[in-house]
CSV table of C-alpha atoms and ligand atoms in Angstrom, one decimal:
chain,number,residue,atom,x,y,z
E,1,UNK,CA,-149.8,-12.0,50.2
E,2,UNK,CA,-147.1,-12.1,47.2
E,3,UNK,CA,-144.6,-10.2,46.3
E,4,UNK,CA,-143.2,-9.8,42.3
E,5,UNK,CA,-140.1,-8.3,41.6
E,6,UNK,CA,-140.4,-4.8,39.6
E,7,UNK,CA,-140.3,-4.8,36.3
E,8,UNK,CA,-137.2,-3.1,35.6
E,9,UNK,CA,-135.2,-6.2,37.6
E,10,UNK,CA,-136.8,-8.9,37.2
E,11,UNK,CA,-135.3,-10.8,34.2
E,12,UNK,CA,-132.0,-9.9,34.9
E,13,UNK,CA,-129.3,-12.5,35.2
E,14,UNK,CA,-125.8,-12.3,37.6
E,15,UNK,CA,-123.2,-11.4,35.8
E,16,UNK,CA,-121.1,-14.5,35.0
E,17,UNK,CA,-119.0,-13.7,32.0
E,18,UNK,CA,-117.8,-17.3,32.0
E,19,UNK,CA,-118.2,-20.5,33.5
E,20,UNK,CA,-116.0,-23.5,34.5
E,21,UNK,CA,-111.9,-23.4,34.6
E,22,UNK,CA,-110.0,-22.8,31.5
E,23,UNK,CA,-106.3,-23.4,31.6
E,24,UNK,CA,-105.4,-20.1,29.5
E,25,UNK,CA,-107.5,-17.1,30.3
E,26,UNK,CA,-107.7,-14.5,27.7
E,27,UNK,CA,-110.9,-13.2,28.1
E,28,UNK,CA,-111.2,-11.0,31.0
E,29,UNK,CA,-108.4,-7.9,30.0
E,30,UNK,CA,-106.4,-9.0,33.7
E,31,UNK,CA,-102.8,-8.7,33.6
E,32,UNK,CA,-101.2,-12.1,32.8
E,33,UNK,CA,-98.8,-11.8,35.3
E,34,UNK,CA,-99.5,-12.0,39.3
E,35,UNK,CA,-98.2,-10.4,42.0
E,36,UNK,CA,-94.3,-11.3,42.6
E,37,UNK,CA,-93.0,-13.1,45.8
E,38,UNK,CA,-91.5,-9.8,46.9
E,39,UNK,CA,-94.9,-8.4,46.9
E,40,UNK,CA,-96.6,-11.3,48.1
E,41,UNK,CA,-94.0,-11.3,51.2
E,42,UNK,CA,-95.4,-7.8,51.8
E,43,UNK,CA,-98.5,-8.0,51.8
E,44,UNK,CA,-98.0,-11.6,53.9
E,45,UNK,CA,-97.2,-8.6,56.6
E,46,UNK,CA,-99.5,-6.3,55.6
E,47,UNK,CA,-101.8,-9.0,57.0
E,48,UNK,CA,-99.9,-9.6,60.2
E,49,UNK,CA,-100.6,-6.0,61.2
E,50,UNK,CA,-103.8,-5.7,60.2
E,51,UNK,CA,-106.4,-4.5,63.0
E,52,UNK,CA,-109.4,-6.9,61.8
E,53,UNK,CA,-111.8,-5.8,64.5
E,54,UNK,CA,-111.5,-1.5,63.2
E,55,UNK,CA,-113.8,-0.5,60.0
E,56,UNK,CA,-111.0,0.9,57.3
E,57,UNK,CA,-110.4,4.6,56.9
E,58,UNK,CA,-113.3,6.0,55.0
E,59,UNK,CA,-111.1,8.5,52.7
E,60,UNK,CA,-108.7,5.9,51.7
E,61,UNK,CA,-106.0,7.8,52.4
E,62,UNK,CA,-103.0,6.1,52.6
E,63,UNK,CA,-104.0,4.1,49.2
E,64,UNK,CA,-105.0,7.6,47.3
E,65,UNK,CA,-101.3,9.1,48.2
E,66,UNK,CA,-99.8,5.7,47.0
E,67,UNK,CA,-101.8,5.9,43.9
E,68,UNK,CA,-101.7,9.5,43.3
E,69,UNK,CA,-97.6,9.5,43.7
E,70,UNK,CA,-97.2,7.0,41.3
E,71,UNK,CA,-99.4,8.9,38.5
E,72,UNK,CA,-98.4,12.6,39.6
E,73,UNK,CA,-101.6,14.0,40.7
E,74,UNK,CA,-102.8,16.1,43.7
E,75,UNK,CA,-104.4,13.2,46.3
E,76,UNK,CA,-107.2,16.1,47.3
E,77,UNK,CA,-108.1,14.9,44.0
E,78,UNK,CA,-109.2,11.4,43.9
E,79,UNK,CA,-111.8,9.4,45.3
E,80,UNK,CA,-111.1,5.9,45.8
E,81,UNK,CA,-113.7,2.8,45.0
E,82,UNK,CA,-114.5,-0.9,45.2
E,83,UNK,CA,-113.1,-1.1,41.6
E,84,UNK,CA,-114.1,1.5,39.1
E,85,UNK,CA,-117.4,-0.5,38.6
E,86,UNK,CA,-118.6,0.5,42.4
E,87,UNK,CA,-117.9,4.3,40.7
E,88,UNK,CA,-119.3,3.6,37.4
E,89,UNK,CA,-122.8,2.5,39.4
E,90,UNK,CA,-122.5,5.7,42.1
E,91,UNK,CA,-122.2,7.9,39.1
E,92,UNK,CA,-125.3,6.4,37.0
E,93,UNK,CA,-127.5,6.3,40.3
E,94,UNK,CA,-126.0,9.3,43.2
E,95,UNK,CA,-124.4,11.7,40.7
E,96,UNK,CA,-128.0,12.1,38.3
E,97,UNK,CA,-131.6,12.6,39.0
E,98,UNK,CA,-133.9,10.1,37.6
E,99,UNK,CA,-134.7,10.5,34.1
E,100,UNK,CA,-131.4,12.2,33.1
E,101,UNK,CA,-130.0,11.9,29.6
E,102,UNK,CA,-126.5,9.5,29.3
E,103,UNK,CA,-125.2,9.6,26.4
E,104,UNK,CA,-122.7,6.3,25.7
E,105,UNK,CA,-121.0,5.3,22.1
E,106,UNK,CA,-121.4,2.2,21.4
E,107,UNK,CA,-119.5,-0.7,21.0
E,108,UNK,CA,-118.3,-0.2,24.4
E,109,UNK,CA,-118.2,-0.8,27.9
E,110,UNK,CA,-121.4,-2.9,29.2
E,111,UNK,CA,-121.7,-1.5,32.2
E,112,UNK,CA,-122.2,2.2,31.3
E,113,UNK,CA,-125.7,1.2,29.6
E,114,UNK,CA,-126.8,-1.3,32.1
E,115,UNK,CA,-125.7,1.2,35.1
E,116,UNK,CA,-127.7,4.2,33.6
E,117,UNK,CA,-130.6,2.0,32.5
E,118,UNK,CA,-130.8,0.5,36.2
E,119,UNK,CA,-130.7,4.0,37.7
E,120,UNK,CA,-133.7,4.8,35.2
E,121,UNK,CA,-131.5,7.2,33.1
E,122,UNK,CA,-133.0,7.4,29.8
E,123,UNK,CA,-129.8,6.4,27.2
E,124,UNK,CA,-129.0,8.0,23.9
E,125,UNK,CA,-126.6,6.1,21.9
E,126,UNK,CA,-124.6,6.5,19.2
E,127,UNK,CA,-123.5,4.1,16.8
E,128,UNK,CA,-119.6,3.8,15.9
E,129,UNK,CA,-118.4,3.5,12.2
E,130,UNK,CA,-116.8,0.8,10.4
E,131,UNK,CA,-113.5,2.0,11.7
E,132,UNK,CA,-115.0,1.9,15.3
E,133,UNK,CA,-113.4,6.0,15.8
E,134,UNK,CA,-115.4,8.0,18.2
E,135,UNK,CA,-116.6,11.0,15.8
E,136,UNK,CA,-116.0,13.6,18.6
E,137,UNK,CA,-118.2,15.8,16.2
E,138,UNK,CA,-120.7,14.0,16.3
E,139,UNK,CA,-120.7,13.6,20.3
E,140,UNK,CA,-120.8,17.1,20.8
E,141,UNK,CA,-123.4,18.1,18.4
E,142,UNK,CA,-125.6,15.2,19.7
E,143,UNK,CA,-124.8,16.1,23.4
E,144,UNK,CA,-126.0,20.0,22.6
E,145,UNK,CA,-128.9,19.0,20.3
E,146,UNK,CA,-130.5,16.9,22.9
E,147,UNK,CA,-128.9,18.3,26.2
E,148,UNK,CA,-127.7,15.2,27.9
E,149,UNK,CA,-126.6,15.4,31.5
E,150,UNK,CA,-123.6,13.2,31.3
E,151,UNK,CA,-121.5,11.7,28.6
E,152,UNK,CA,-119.2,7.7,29.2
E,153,UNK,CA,-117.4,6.3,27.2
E,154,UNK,CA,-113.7,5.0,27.5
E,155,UNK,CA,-110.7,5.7,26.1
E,156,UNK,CA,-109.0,3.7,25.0
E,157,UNK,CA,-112.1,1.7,24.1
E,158,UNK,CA,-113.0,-1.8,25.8
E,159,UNK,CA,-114.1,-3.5,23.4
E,160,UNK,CA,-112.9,-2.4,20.3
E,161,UNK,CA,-109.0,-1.2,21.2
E,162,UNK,CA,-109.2,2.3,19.7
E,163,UNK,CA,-108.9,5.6,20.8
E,164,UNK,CA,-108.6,9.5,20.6
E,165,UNK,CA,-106.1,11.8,21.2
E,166,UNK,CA,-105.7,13.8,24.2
E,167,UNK,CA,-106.4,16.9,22.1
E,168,UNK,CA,-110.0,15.3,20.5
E,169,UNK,CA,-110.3,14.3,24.7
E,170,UNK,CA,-109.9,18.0,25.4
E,171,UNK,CA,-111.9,19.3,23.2
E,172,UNK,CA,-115.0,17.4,23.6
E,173,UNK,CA,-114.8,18.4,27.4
E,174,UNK,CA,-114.5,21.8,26.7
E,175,UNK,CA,-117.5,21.8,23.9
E,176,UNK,CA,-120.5,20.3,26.1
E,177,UNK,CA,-122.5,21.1,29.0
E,178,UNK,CA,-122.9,17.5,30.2
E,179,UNK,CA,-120.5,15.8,32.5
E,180,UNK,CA,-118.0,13.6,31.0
E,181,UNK,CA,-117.3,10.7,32.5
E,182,UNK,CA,-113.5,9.4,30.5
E,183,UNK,CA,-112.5,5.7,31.6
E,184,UNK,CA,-109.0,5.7,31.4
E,185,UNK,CA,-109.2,1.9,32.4
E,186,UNK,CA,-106.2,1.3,29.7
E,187,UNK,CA,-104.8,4.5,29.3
E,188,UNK,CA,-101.3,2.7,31.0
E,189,UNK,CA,-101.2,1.2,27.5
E,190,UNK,CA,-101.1,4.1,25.5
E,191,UNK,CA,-99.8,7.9,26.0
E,192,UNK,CA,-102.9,9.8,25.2
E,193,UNK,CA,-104.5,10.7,28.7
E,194,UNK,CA,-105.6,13.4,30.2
E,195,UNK,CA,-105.5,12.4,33.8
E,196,UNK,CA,-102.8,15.2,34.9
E,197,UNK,CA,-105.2,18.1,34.2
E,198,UNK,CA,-108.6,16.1,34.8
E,199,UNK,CA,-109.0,18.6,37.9
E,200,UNK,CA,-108.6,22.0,35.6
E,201,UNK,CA,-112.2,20.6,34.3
E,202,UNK,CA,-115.7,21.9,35.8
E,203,UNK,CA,-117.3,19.1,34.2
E,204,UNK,CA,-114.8,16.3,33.9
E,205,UNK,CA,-114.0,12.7,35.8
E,206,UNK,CA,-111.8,10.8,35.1
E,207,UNK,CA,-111.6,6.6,35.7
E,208,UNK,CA,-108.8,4.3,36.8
E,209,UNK,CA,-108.3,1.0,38.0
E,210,UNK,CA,-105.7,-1.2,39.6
E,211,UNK,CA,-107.7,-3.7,37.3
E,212,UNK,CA,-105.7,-4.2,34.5
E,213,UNK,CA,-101.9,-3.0,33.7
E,214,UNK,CA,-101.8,-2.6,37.5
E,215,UNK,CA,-102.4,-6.5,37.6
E,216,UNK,CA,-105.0,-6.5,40.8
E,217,UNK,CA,-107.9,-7.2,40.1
E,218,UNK,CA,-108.5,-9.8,42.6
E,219,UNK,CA,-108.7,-6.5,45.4
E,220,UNK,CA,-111.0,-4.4,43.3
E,221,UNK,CA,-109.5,-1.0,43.4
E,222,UNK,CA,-110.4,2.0,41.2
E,223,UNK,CA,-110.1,6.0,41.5
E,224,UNK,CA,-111.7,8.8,40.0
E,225,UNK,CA,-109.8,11.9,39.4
E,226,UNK,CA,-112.1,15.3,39.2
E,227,UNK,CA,-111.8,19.0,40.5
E,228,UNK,CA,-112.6,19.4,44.5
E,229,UNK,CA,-116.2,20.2,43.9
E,230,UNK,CA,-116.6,16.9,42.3
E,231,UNK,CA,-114.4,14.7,44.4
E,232,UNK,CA,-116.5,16.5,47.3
E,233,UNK,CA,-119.6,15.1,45.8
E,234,UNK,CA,-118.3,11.8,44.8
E,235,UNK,CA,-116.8,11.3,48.5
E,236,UNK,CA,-119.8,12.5,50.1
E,237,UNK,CA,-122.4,10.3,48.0
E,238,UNK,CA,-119.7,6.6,48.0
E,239,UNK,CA,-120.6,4.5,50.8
E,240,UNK,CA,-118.4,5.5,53.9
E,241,UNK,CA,-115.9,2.2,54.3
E,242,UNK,CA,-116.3,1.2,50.4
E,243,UNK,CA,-112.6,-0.3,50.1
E,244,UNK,CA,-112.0,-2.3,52.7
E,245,UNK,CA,-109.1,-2.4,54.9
E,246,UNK,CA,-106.7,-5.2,53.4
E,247,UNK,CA,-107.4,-3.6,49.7
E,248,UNK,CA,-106.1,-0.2,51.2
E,249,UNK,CA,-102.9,-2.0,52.5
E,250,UNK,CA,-102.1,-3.7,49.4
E,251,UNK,CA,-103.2,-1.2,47.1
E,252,UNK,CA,-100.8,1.4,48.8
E,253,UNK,CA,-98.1,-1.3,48.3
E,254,UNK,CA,-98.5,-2.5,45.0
E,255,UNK,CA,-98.8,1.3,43.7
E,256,UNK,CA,-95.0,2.1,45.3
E,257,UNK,CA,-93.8,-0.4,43.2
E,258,UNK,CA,-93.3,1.8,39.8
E,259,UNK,CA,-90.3,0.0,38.3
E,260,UNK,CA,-91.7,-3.0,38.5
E,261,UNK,CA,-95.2,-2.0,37.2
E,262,UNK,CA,-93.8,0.1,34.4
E,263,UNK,CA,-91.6,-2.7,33.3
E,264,UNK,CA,-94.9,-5.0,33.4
E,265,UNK,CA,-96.9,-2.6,31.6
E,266,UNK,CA,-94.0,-2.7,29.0
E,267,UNK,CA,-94.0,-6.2,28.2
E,268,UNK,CA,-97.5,-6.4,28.0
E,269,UNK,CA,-97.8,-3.8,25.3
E,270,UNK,CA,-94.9,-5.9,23.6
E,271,UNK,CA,-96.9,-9.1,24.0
E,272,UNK,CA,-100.3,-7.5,22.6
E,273,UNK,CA,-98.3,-6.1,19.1
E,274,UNK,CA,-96.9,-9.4,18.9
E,275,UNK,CA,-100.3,-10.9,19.1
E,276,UNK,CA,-101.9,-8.4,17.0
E,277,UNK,CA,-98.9,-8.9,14.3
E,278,UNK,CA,-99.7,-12.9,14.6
E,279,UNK,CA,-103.3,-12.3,13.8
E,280,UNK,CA,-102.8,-10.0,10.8
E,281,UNK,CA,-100.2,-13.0,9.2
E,282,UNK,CA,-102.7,-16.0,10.1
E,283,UNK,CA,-105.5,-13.9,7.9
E,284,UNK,CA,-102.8,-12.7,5.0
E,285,UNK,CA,-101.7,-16.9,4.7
E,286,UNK,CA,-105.6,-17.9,4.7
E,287,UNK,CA,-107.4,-15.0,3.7
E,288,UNK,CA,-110.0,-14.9,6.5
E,289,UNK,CA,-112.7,-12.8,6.7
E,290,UNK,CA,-111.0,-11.2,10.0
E,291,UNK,CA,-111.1,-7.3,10.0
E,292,UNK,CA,-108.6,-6.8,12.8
E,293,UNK,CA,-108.6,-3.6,14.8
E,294,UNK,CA,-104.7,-2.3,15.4
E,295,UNK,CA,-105.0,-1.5,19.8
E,296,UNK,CA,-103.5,0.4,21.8
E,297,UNK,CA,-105.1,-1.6,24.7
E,298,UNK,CA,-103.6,-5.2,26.0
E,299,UNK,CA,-106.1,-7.3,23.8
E,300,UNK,CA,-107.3,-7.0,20.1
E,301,UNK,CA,-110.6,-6.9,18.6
E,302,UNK,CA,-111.8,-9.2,15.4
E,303,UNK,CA,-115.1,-8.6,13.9
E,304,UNK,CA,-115.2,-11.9,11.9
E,305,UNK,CA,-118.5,-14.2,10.9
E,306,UNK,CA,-116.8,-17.0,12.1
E,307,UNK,CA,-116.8,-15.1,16.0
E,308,UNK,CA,-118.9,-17.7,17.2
E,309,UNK,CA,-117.7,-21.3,16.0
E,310,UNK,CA,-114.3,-20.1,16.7
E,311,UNK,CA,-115.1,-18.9,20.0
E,312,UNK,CA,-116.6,-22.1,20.5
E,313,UNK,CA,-113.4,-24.4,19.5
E,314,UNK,CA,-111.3,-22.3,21.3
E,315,UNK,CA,-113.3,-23.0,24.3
E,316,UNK,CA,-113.7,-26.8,23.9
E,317,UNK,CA,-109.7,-26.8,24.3
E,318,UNK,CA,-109.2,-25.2,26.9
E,319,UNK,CA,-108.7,-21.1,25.8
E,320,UNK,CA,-111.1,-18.7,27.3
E,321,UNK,CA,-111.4,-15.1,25.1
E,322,UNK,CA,-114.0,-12.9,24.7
E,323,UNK,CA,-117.2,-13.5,22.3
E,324,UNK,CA,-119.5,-10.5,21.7
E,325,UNK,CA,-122.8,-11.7,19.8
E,326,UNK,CA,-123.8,-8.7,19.3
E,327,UNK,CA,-121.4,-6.9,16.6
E,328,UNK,CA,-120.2,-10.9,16.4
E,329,UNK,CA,-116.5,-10.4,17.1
E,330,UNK,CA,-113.7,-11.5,19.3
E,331,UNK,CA,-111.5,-9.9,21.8
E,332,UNK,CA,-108.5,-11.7,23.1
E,333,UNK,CA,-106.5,-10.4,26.0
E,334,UNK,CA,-102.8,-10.6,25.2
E,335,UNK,CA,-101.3,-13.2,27.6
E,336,UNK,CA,-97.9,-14.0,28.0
E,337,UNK,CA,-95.5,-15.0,25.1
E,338,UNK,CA,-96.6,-18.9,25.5
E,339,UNK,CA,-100.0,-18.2,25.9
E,340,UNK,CA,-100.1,-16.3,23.0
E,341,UNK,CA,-98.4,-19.0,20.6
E,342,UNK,CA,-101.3,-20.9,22.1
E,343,UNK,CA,-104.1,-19.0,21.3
E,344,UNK,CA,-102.2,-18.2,17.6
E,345,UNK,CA,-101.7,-22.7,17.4
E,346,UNK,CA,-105.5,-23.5,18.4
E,347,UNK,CA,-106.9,-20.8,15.9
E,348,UNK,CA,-105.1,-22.1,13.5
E,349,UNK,CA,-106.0,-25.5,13.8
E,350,UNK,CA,-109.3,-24.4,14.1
E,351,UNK,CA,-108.9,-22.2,10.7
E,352,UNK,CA,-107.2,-25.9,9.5
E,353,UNK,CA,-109.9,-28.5,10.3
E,354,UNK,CA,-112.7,-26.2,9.6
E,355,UNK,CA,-112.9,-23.2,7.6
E,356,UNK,CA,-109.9,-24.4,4.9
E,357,UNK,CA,-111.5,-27.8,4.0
E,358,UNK,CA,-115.3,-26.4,4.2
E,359,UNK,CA,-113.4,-23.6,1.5
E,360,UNK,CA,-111.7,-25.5,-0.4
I,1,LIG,C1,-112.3,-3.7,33.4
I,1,LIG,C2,-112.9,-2.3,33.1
I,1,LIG,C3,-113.4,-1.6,34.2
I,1,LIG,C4,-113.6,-2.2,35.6
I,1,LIG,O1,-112.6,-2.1,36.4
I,1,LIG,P1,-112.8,-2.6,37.9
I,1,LIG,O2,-111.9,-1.6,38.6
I,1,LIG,O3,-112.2,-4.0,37.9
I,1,LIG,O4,-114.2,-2.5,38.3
I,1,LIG,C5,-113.9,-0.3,34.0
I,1,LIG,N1,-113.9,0.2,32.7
I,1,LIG,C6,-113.5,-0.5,31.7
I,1,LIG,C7,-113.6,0.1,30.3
I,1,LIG,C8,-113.0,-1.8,31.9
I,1,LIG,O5,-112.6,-2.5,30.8
């Protein structure tokens, strides 16, 4: 007897965006900062009380109402996940039949393709411009033309920083048949979501996660927000104790924190312009081929031919970022103020030792 892995899975590799221990970590979008000792404390007695031995609460409820509270929303709502990625996979595989149409916009989040493809969804992509804007034109008329069953994309965009308005949000949702799947992973960032009226929608979900302004992703927490026909669905189809019991706890803690999150959420936005400003004066001195992408994320994007060497460098001292070889460009997370003149010192040096004197 033998047994061979179906075609569809087996060359596929774990996901391991990076290995071995850098001592500044830009590369992963996380929050730079971790959990205070006032929140640590409670969640030292969120532990104490925890009944170990009892499977969690299956609707999440406590967590939802936390989390739904802090944004303003109606809990009936939201469905809770193991981080938005346990969502993003339920929605590829539960939410279509086989063989349905995604349609994703690429560059941009990984996951929607490799979800989809996994599910055996056939994928229709389209390719972003120069400026990496979504042409929401060009969404909907592809969407109609070839009748797709569900659109993802995010907003803002992971990789690239950019986004559309709530209005261009609005009115794709409103010109397609397909189900639109909007990841407002870093919406906290910017002021352009449509979250508050994501249940007015018939054919509308949107995405969060405790990931990134919210600073947790070490519990993985996400939520989708959709109508009460959809969050029936998406309830009904999620696995019944998906977020476990201490993630509930924590989550519903961390979320009645607002001042403190907003204030976080604050400085990080103050921390990515600074960085973003830094970049944009490092390639005026040295006029390097960097085409720098102004976010409204926590972490800028650099299309640059030198992606990989620098990458590379920066790696070999110590800096984890992002490298994508496939549109060869950079994405660094903003860190804190330190880590940032870190970054800004080692690229320089890099620029310095390598591209300068090969220039010259
Ligand atoms: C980080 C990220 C997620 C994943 O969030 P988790 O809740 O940690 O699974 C989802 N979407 C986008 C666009 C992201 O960048």
């Amino acid at each position: 007897m033998s047994y061979t892995l179906c075609e569809k899975v087996r060359d596929l590799e774990p996901y391991e965006p990076i290995s071995g221990t850098y001592r500044i970590r830009l590369d992963a979008n996380e929050s730079f900062y971790n959990m205070p000792d006032e929140i640590k404390n409670e969640i030292k007695e969120i532990i104490d009380k925890t009944a170990f031995n009892r499977y969690p609460d299956p609707l999440a409820s406590d967590v939802i109402k936390s989390f739904s509270d802090f944004y303003g929303i109606d809990p009936e709502t939201v469905t809770a996940t193991n981080g938005s990625d346990e969502m993003l996979y339920i929605l590829a595989s539960a939410m279509l039949q086989r063989n349905s149409k995604v349609l994703v916009i690429e560059p941009d989040f990984s996951m929607y393709r490799f979800y989809s493809s996994l599910s055996e969804n056939q994928v229709i992509a389209i390719q972003k411009p120069d400026s990496l804007k979504i042409d929401v034109d060009e969404v909907i008329k592809t969407a109609n033309d070839n009748n797709v069953d569900m659109i993802i994309f995010s907003n803002p965009c992971n990789p690239t920083g950019q986004g559309i308005t709530a209005e261009e949000s609005r009115r794709l949702v409103k010109s397609v048949n397909a189900l639109v799947i909007l990841d407002e992973a870093y919406m906290d960032f910017w002021n352009q979501s449509v979250l508050q009226e994501a249940a007015q929608y018939d054919n509308l979900i949107v995405l969060k996660t405790s990931s990134k302004a919210v600073g947790s992703a070490a519990i993985r927490l996400g939520f989708a927000v959709a109508n009460k026909t959809l969050t029936k669905a998406l309830r009904a189809v999620k696995s019944p104790y998906n977020v476990n019991t201490l993630t509930q706890e924590i989550g519903t803690c961390i979320f009645s924190h607002k001042e403190l999150l907003t204030e976080r959420r604050n400085t990080i936005v103050k921390n990515t312009k600074e960085l973003y400003g830094k970049l944009l004066e490092l390639k005026k001195t040295y006029s390097l081929p960097f085409n720098i992408y102004e976010p409204c994320t926590n972490f800028v994007y650099i299309r640059t031919e030198l992606s990989y060497p620098l990458w590379q460098y920066l790696l070999d001292n110590g800096i984890a970022i992002r490298y994508f070889k496939n549109d060869s460009a950079l994405r660094i997370t903003a860190g804190s103020q330190e880590e940032n003149n870190e970054v800004m010192r080692y690229i320089e040096k890099y620029i310095l030792e390598k591209y300068v004197s090969e220039n010259r």
